[in-house]
Coordinates of N, CA and C in Angstrom, one line a residue:
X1 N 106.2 60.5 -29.7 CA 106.6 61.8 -29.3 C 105.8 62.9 -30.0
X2 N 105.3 63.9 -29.6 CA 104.5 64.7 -29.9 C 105.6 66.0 -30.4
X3 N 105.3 66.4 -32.2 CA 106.3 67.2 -32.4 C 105.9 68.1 -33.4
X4 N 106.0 69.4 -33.4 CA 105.3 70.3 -34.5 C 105.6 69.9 -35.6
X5 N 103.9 70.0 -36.7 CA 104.2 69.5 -37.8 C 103.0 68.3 -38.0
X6 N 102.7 68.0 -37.0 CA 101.3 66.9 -36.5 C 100.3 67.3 -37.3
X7 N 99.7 66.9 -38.7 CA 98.5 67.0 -39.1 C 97.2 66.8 -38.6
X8 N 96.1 67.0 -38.7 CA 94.6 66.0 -38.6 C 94.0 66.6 -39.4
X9 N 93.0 65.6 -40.0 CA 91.2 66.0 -40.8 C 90.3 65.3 -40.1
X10 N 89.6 66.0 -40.0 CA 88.1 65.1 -39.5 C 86.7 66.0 -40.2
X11 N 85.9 65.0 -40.4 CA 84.8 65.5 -41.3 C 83.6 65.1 -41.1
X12 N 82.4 65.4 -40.9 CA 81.0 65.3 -40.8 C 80.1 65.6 -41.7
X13 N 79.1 65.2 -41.3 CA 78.0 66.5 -42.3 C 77.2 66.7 -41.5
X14 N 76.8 67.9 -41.4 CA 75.8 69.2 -40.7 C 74.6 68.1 -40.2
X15 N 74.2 67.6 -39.3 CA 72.5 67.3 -39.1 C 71.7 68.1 -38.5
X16 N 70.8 68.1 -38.2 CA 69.3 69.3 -37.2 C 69.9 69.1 -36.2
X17 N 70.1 69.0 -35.4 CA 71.1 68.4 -34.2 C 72.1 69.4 -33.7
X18 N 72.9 69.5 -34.6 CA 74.3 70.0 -35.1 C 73.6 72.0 -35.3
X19 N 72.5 72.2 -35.9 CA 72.4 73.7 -36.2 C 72.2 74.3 -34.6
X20 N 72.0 75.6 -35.2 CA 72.1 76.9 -34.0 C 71.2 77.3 -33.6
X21 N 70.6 76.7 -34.0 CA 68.8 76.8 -33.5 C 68.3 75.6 -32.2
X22 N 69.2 74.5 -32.9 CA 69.0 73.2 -32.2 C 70.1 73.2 -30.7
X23 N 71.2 74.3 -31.1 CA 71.8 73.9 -29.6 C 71.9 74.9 -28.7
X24 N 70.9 76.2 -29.2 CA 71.1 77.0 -28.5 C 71.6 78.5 -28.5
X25 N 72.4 78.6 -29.9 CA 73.4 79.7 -30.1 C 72.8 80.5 -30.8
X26 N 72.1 80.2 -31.7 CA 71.3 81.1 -32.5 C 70.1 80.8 -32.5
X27 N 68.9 81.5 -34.1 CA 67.9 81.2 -34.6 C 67.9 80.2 -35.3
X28 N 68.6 80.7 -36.4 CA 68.9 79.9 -37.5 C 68.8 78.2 -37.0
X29 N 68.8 77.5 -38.8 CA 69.3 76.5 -38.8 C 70.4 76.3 -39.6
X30 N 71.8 76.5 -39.5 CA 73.1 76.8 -39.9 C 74.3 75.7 -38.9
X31 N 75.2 75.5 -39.3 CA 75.9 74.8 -38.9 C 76.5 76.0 -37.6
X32 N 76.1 75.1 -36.2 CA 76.6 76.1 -35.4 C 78.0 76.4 -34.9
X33 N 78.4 77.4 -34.2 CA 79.6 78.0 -33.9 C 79.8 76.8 -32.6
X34 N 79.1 76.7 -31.6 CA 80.2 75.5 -30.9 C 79.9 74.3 -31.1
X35 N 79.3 73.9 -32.4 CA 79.8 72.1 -33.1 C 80.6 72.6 -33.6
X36 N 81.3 73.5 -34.1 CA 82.7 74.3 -35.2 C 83.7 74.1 -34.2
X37 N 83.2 74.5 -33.3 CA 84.5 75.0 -32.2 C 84.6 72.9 -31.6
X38 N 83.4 72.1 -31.5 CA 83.6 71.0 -30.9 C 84.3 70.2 -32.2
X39 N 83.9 70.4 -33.7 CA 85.0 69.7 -34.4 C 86.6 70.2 -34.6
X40 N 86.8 71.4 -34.4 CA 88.1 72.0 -34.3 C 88.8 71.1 -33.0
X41 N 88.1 70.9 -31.9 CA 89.1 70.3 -30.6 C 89.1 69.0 -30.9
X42 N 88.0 68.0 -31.4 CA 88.0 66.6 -31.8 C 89.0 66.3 -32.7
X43 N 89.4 67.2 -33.8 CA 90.4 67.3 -35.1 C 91.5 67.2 -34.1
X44 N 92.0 68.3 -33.5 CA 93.4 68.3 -32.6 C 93.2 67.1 -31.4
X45 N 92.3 67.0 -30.9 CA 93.1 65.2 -29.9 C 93.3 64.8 -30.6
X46 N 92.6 64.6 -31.6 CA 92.6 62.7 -31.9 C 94.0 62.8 -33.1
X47 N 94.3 64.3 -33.8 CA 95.7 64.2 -34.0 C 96.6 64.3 -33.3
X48 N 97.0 64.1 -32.3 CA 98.1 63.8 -31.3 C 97.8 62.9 -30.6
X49 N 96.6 61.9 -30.7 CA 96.6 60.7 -29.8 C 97.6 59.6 -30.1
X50 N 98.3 59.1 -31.6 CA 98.8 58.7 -31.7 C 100.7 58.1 -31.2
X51 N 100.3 59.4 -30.6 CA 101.8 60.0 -30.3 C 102.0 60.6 -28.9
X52 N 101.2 59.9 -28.2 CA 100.9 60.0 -26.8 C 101.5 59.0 -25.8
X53 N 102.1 59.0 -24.8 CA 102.5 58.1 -23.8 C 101.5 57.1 -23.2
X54 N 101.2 56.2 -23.2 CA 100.3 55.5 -22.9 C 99.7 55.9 -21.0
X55 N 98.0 55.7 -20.9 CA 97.8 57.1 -19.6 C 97.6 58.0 -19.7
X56 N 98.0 59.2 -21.3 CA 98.0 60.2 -21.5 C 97.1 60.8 -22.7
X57 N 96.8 61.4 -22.4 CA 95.2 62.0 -23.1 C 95.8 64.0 -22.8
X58 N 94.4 64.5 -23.3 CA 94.8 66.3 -23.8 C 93.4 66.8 -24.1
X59 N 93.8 68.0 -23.0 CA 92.1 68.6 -22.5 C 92.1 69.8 -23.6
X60 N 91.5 70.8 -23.9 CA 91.4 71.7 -24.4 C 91.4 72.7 -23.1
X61 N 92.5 74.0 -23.6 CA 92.4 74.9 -22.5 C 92.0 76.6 -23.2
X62 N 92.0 76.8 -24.6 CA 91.7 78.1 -25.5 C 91.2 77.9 -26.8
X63 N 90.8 78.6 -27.0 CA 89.8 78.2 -28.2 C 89.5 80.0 -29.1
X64 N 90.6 80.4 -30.0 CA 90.9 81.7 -30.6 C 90.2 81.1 -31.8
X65 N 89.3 81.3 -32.6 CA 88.5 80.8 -33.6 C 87.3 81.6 -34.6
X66 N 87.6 82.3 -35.6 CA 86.4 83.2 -36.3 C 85.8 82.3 -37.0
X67 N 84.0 82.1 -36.9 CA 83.4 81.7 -37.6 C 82.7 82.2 -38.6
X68 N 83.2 82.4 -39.6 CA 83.1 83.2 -41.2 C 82.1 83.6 -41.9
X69 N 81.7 81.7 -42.3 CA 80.6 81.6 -43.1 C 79.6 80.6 -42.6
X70 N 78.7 81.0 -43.2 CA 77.6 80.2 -42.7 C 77.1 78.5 -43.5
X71 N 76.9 77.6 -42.7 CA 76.6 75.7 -43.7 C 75.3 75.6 -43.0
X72 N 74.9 75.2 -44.6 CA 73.3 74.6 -44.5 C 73.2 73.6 -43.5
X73 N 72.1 72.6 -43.7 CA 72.0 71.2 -42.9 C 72.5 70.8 -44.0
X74 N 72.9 69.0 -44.2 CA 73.1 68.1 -44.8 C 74.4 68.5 -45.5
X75 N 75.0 69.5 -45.4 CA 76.5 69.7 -46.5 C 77.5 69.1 -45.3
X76 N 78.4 68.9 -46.2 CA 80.1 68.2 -45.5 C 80.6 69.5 -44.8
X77 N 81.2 69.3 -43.8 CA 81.8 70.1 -43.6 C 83.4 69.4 -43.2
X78 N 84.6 70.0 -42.5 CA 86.0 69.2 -42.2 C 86.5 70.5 -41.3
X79 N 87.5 70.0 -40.4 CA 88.8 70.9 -39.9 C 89.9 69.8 -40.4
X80 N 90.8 71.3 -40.8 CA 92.3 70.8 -40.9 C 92.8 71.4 -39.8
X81 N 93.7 70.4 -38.8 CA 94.5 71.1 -38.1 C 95.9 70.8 -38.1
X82 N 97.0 72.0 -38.0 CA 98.2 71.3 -37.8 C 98.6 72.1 -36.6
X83 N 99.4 71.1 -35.9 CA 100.1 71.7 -34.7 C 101.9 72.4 -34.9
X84 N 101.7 73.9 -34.2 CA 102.4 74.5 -34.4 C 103.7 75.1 -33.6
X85 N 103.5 74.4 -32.3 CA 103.9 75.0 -31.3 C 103.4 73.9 -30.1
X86 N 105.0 73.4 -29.6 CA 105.0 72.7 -28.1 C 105.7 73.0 -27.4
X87 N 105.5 73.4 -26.3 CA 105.6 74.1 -24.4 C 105.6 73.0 -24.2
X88 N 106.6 72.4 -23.7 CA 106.6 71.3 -22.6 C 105.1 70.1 -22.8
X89 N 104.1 70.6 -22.0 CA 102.7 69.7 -21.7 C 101.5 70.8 -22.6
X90 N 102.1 71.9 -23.3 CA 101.0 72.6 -24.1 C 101.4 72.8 -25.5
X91 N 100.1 72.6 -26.1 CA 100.1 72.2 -27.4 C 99.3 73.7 -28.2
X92 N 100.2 74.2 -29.5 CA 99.1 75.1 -30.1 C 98.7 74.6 -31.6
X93 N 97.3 74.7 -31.9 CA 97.0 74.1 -32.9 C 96.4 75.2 -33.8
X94 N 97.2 75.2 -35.5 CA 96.6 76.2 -36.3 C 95.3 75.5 -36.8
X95 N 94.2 76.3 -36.8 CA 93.3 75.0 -37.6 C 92.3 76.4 -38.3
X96 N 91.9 75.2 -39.8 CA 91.0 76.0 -40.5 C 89.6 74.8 -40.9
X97 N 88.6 75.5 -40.6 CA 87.4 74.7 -41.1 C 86.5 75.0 -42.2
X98 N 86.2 74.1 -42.9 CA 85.5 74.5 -44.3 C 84.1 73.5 -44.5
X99 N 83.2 74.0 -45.6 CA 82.2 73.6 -46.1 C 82.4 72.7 -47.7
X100 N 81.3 72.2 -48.3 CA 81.8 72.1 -50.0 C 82.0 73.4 -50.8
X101 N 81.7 74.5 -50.0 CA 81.4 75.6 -50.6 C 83.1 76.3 -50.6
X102 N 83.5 75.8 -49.5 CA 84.9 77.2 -49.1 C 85.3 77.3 -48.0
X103 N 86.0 77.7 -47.1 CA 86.4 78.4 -46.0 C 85.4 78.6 -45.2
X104 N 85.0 78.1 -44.0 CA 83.8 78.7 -42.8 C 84.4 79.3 -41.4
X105 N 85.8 79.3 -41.4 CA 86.4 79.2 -40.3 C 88.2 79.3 -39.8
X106 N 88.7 80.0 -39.2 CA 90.0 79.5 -38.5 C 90.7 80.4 -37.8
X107 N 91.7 79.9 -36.9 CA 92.0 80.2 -35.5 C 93.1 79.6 -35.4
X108 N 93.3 79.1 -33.6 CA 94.2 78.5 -33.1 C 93.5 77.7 -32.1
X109 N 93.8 76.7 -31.6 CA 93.7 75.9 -30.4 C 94.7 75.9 -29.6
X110 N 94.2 75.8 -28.5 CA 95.5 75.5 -27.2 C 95.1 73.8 -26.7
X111 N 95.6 72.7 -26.1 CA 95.4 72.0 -25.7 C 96.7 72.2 -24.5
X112 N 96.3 71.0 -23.6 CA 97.6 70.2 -22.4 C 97.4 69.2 -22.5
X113 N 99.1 68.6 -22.4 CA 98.9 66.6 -22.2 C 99.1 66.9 -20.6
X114 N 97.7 65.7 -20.5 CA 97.1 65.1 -18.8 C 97.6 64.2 -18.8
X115 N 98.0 63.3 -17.7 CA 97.9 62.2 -17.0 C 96.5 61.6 -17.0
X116 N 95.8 60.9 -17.8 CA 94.1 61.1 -17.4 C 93.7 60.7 -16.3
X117 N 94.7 59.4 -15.4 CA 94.2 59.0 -14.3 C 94.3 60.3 -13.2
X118 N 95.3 61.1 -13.2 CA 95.7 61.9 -12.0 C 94.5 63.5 -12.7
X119 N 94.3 63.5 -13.6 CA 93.7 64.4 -14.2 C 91.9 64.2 -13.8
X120 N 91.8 62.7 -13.6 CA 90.2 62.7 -13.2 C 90.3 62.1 -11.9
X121 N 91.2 62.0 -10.9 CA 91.0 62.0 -9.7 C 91.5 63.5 -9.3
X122 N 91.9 64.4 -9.9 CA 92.0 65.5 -9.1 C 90.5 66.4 -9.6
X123 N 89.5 66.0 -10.7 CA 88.1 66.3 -10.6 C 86.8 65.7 -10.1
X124 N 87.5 64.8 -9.2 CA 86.7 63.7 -8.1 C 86.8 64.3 -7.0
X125 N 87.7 65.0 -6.4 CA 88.3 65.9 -5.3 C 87.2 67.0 -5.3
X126 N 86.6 67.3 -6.1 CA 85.7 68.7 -6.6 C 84.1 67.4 -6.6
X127 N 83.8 66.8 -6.3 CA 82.6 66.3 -6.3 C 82.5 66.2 -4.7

């Protein structure tokens, strides 16, 4: 059962790949704003997968998020997220992202629990 109060961490470290030069968002080579924004939603699934009805999976539908500071290549980076708030099938997640250095980041997340099978035949309908 999915219930406010749900922790997650998840952590990486920055590769060329990962900067903002490499995906598009910037010049720079800096840890970019949507791998921040793609480890902030990876932090929140996979903390509420546990506690999911079997079938049921959770898409991301908002993404309220300031990215602060700026990460080299090669440093650690993590989100903490905890969930703060459940609507029925919508989920709000407080989350903050950091470097070894400090703080780089934080916001909220919005997710929904899907059905995944009824959730990816009604985006087969659209093909």
């Amino acid at each position: 059962m999915v219930e406010i109060g749900i922790k997650g961490r998840l952590e990486e470290t920055v590769t060329p790949e990962m900067s903002a030069a490499r995906v598009g968002s910037g010049l720079v080579d800096v840890f970019a704003t949507p791998m921040m924004i793609a480890l902030v939603e990876k932090t929140c699934n996979e903390s509420v997968l546990p506690y999911l009805d079997e079938g049921q999976g959770t898409v991301g539908t908002l993404v309220n998020v300031a990215h602060t500071a700026a990460t080299p290549i090669g440093m650690r980076v993590w989100c903490e997220s905890e969930l703060v708030e459940v609507d029925r099938r919508r989920l709000v997640f407080k989350v903050k992202a950091f470097d070894e250095c400090g703080p780089i980041g934080e916001g909220t997340h919005e997710r929904f629990i899907i059905d995944t099978a009824k959730f990816i035949e009604k985006v087969r309908t659209k093909s």
